[in-house]
Amino acid sequence: NAGVMQNPRHLVRRRGQEARLRCSPMKGHSHVYWYRQLPEEGLKFMVYLQKENIIDESGMPKERFSAEFPKEGPSILRIQQVVRGDSAAYFCASSPPPSGDTQYFGPGTRLTVL
Amino acid sequence: SQQGEEDPQALSIQEGENATMNCSYKTSINNLQWYRQNSGRGLVHLILIRSNEREKHSGRLRVTLDTSKKSSSLLITASRAADTASYFCATDPNSGGYQKVTFGTGTKLQVIP
């Protein structure tokens, strides 16, 4: 029973490029959450998705960031035209339906923007 | 501002000693959770305490919750070097019907062998 999988674990992009971060939830989990963690800080909520639906994107920057969780395949967090300030660790968590108490976290993707 | 605030920000103890970390929050909650994060790694869920519970144990961990003071504490007894990590509290506010947790900034615990 694999845990939450994220890939890549490390991603380096130059300013202006696109970053795509993938998250495969635990088997049977239909709720996915994305968080961003800046160095020496706690995790900040970005977006909550269920299959094919964005439920809450109140933590997402208004521009350049988007997320999806298609019927088939992993959840994708997409950052267009990355800037140095996007450098952070991005964590995905999943929970079972209907909305489980415990979120299970993936190992994170560390994005570095040069 | 952050819902959860851990105190102290950093703590250094000798192996075998107990470590106590505190968390304060602002709004009413459904539950409060503690997570551990080893350096450069993801979060590991430690324990969840619901708003109607006052104390909970799990192995060497003891969590208390005081909803009147909007605070929680995490006690790690007989600490080990492997307990060295950052510890975060996360609160699930009474809203939305789903778990939108908010994390504090964490307590960095160093256990010296």
CSV table of C-alpha atoms in Angstrom, one decimal:
chain,number,residue,atom,x,y,z
A,1,ASN,CA,0.0,0.0,0.0
A,2,ALA,CA,2.1,2.8,-1.3
A,3,GLY,CA,1.9,6.2,0.3
A,4,VAL,CA,1.5,9.5,-1.4
A,5,MET,CA,3.9,9.8,-4.3
A,6,GLN,CA,5.3,13.0,-5.6
A,7,ASN,CA,7.6,13.6,-8.5
A,8,PRO,CA,9.9,14.9,-9.3
A,9,ARG,CA,11.6,15.2,-5.9
A,10,HIS,CA,13.8,18.0,-7.1
A,11,LEU,CA,13.1,20.3,-9.9
A,12,VAL,CA,15.3,23.1,-11.2
A,13,ARG,CA,13.9,25.7,-13.6
A,14,ARG,CA,15.1,29.0,-15.0
A,15,ARG,CA,13.1,32.1,-14.7
A,16,GLY,CA,10.2,32.2,-17.2
A,17,GLN,CA,10.0,28.4,-17.6
A,18,GLU,CA,7.1,26.2,-16.5
A,19,ALA,CA,7.1,23.8,-13.6
A,20,ARG,CA,4.8,20.8,-13.4
A,21,LEU,CA,4.6,19.0,-10.1
A,22,ARG,CA,2.8,15.7,-9.8
A,23,CYS,CA,1.0,14.0,-6.9
A,24,SER,CA,-0.4,10.5,-6.8
A,25,PRO,CA,-2.6,10.1,-3.8
A,26,MET,CA,-2.8,7.0,-1.7
A,27,LYS,CA,-5.0,4.2,-3.0
A,28,GLY,CA,-8.6,4.9,-2.3
A,29,HIS,CA,-8.1,8.6,-1.5
A,30,SER,CA,-10.1,11.1,-3.6
A,31,HIS,CA,-9.1,14.3,-1.8
A,32,VAL,CA,-5.8,16.1,-2.6
A,33,TYR,CA,-4.3,19.1,-0.9
A,34,TRP,CA,-1.3,21.2,-2.0
A,35,TYR,CA,0.9,23.1,0.3
A,36,ARG,CA,3.9,25.3,-0.1
A,37,GLN,CA,6.7,25.6,2.4
A,38,LEU,CA,9.2,28.4,2.3
A,39,PRO,CA,12.6,27.9,4.1
A,40,GLU,CA,12.2,28.0,7.9
A,41,GLU,CA,8.5,28.4,7.7
A,42,GLY,CA,5.4,26.2,8.2
A,43,LEU,CA,3.2,24.9,5.4
A,44,LYS,CA,0.8,27.2,3.7
A,45,PHE,CA,-2.4,25.8,2.2
A,46,MET,CA,-2.7,26.4,-1.5
A,47,VAL,CA,-5.6,24.3,-3.0
A,48,TYR,CA,-7.9,21.5,-2.2
A,49,LEU,CA,-9.2,19.3,-5.0
A,50,GLN,CA,-11.4,16.3,-5.4
A,51,LYS,CA,-11.6,14.3,-8.6
A,52,GLU,CA,-12.2,16.7,-11.5
A,53,ASN,CA,-13.2,19.5,-9.1
A,54,ILE,CA,-11.4,22.4,-7.4
A,55,ILE,CA,-13.1,22.8,-4.0
A,56,ASP,CA,-11.0,25.5,-2.5
A,57,GLU,CA,-8.2,27.5,-4.2
A,58,SER,CA,-8.1,30.3,-1.7
A,59,GLY,CA,-4.4,29.9,-1.1
A,60,MET,CA,-3.3,29.9,-4.7
A,61,PRO,CA,-1.7,33.0,-6.2
A,62,LYS,CA,-4.1,34.6,-8.6
A,63,GLU,CA,-1.7,34.4,-11.6
A,64,ARG,CA,0.6,31.7,-13.0
A,65,PHE,CA,-0.5,28.9,-10.7
A,66,SER,CA,-3.1,26.3,-11.5
A,67,ALA,CA,-4.0,22.8,-10.3
A,68,GLU,CA,-6.0,19.9,-11.5
A,69,PHE,CA,-7.0,16.5,-10.4
A,70,PRO,CA,-8.3,14.6,-13.4
A,71,LYS,CA,-10.5,11.5,-13.4
A,72,GLU,CA,-7.5,9.4,-14.3
A,73,GLY,CA,-3.9,10.1,-13.4
A,74,PRO,CA,-2.2,12.2,-10.8
A,75,SER,CA,-2.9,15.7,-9.5
A,76,ILE,CA,-0.8,18.4,-11.2
A,77,LEU,CA,0.3,21.7,-9.8
A,78,ARG,CA,1.4,23.9,-12.6
A,79,ILE,CA,3.4,27.1,-12.3
A,80,GLN,CA,3.9,29.1,-15.4
A,81,GLN,CA,6.7,31.6,-16.0
A,82,VAL,CA,8.4,30.8,-12.7
A,83,VAL,CA,10.2,33.5,-10.7
A,84,ARG,CA,12.8,33.1,-8.0
A,85,GLY,CA,10.2,33.7,-5.3
A,86,ASP,CA,8.5,30.4,-6.4
A,87,SER,CA,11.5,28.5,-5.0
A,88,ALA,CA,10.1,26.4,-2.2
A,89,ALA,CA,9.1,22.9,-1.2
A,90,TYR,CA,5.7,21.9,-2.5
A,91,PHE,CA,3.9,19.2,-0.6
A,92,CYS,CA,0.8,17.2,-1.6
A,93,ALA,CA,-1.4,15.4,0.9
A,94,SER,CA,-4.3,13.1,0.4
A,95,SER,CA,-7.2,11.9,2.6
A,96,PRO,CA,-10.0,9.4,2.1
A,97,PRO,CA,-13.6,10.3,1.5
A,98,PRO,CA,-15.8,11.8,2.6
A,99,SER,CA,-13.2,14.1,4.2
A,100,GLY,CA,-10.9,12.2,6.5
A,101,ASP,CA,-9.4,13.7,9.6
A,102,THR,CA,-5.9,12.8,8.8
A,103,GLN,CA,-4.0,14.0,5.7
A,104,TYR,CA,-1.1,11.8,4.5
A,105,PHE,CA,1.7,13.7,3.1
A,106,GLY,CA,4.0,13.0,0.2
A,107,PRO,CA,7.8,13.6,0.4
A,108,GLY,CA,7.5,16.9,-1.4
A,109,THR,CA,9.0,18.5,-4.5
A,110,ARG,CA,11.8,21.0,-4.0
A,111,LEU,CA,11.6,23.6,-6.7
A,112,THR,CA,14.6,25.8,-7.3
A,113,VAL,CA,14.3,28.7,-9.7
A,114,LEU,CA,17.6,30.0,-11.1
B,1,SER,CA,-1.6,35.4,10.2
B,2,GLN,CA,-0.8,31.9,11.2
B,3,GLN,CA,-3.6,30.0,13.0
B,4,GLY,CA,-1.2,27.9,14.9
B,5,GLU,CA,1.9,29.2,16.7
B,6,GLU,CA,4.4,26.9,18.2
B,7,ASP,CA,6.5,27.7,21.2
B,8,PRO,CA,9.5,27.6,21.6
B,9,GLN,CA,10.8,28.1,18.1
B,10,ALA,CA,13.8,25.9,18.9
B,11,LEU,CA,14.6,23.5,21.7
B,12,SER,CA,17.8,21.6,22.5
B,13,ILE,CA,17.8,18.8,25.1
B,14,GLN,CA,19.9,15.8,26.1
B,15,GLU,CA,18.9,12.3,25.1
B,16,GLY,CA,16.6,10.8,27.7
B,17,GLU,CA,15.1,14.1,28.8
B,18,ASN,CA,11.5,15.1,28.1
B,19,ALA,CA,10.6,17.7,25.5
B,20,THR,CA,7.6,19.9,25.7
B,21,MET,CA,6.3,22.0,22.8
B,22,ASN,CA,3.3,24.3,22.9
B,23,CYS,CA,0.9,25.5,20.3
B,24,SER,CA,-1.6,28.3,20.4
B,25,TYR,CA,-4.3,29.0,18.0
B,26,LYS,CA,-6.9,31.7,17.4
B,27,THR,CA,-10.2,30.4,16.2
B,28,SER,CA,-12.4,27.5,17.3
B,29,ILE,CA,-11.4,24.1,15.9
B,30,ASN,CA,-12.7,20.6,15.1
B,31,ASN,CA,-9.4,19.0,15.9
B,32,LEU,CA,-5.7,19.7,16.3
B,33,GLN,CA,-2.9,17.5,14.9
B,34,TRP,CA,0.8,17.3,15.5
B,35,TYR,CA,3.2,16.4,12.7
B,36,ARG,CA,6.9,15.8,12.6
B,37,GLN,CA,9.2,16.8,9.7
B,38,ASN,CA,12.7,15.6,9.4
B,39,SER,CA,15.1,17.9,7.7
B,40,GLY,CA,14.4,18.0,3.9
B,41,ARG,CA,11.6,15.5,4.2
B,42,GLY,CA,7.8,15.3,4.2
B,43,LEU,CA,5.5,15.5,7.2
B,44,VAL,CA,4.7,12.5,9.3
B,45,HIS,CA,1.4,12.5,11.2
B,46,LEU,CA,1.9,11.9,14.9
B,47,ILE,CA,-1.4,12.3,16.7
B,48,LEU,CA,-4.8,13.9,16.4
B,49,ILE,CA,-6.8,15.2,19.3
B,50,ARG,CA,-10.4,16.3,18.9
B,51,SER,CA,-12.0,19.4,20.4
B,52,ASN,CA,-13.9,17.4,22.9
B,53,GLU,CA,-10.8,15.5,24.2
B,54,ARG,CA,-8.4,16.9,26.8
B,55,GLU,CA,-5.5,14.4,26.6
B,56,LYS,CA,-4.3,11.7,24.3
B,57,HIS,CA,-1.3,9.3,24.4
B,58,SER,CA,0.5,7.5,21.7
B,59,GLY,CA,3.7,5.6,22.8
B,60,ARG,CA,6.1,8.2,24.1
B,61,LEU,CA,3.9,11.1,23.0
B,62,ARG,CA,1.4,12.9,25.2
B,63,VAL,CA,-0.8,15.6,23.8
B,64,THR,CA,-3.1,17.9,25.8
B,65,LEU,CA,-5.7,20.3,24.5
B,66,ASP,CA,-7.2,23.3,26.4
B,67,THR,CA,-9.9,24.8,24.2
B,68,SER,CA,-10.6,27.5,26.7
B,69,LYS,CA,-7.1,28.8,26.3
B,70,LYS,CA,-6.9,27.7,22.7
B,71,SER,CA,-3.6,25.9,23.3
B,72,SER,CA,-2.1,22.4,23.0
B,73,SER,CA,1.1,20.9,24.2
B,74,LEU,CA,3.1,17.9,22.9
B,75,LEU,CA,5.3,16.1,25.3
B,76,ILE,CA,7.9,13.6,24.1
B,77,THR,CA,9.1,11.5,27.0
B,78,ALA,CA,12.6,9.8,27.2
B,79,SER,CA,13.7,11.6,24.0
B,80,ARG,CA,16.0,9.9,21.5
B,81,ALA,CA,18.4,11.3,19.0
B,82,ALA,CA,16.0,10.1,16.3
B,83,ASP,CA,13.4,12.5,17.6
B,84,THR,CA,15.5,15.4,16.2
B,85,ALA,CA,13.1,17.1,13.8
B,86,SER,CA,10.7,20.1,13.4
B,87,TYR,CA,7.3,19.6,15.0
B,88,PHE,CA,4.2,21.4,13.7
B,89,CYS,CA,0.8,21.7,15.1
B,90,ALA,CA,-2.1,21.9,12.6
B,91,THR,CA,-5.6,23.0,13.3
B,92,ASP,CA,-8.7,22.1,11.5
B,93,PRO,CA,-11.2,25.0,11.9
B,94,ASN,CA,-14.9,24.7,12.2
B,95,SER,CA,-15.6,25.5,8.6
B,96,GLY,CA,-16.4,24.2,5.2
B,97,GLY,CA,-17.1,20.6,6.0
B,98,TYR,CA,-13.7,19.5,4.9
B,99,GLN,CA,-10.3,19.6,6.5
B,100,LYS,CA,-8.5,22.9,5.7
B,101,VAL,CA,-5.7,22.7,8.1
B,102,THR,CA,-3.5,25.5,9.0
B,103,PHE,CA,0.1,24.9,10.1
B,104,GLY,CA,2.2,26.8,12.6
B,105,THR,CA,5.8,27.7,12.0
B,106,GLY,CA,7.1,24.8,13.9
B,107,THR,CA,9.4,24.0,16.8
B,108,LYS,CA,12.9,22.7,15.9
B,109,LEU,CA,13.9,20.0,18.4
B,110,GLN,CA,17.4,18.9,18.7
B,111,VAL,CA,18.2,15.9,20.9
B,112,ILE,CA,21.8,15.6,21.7
B,113,PRO,CA,23.1,12.0,22.1
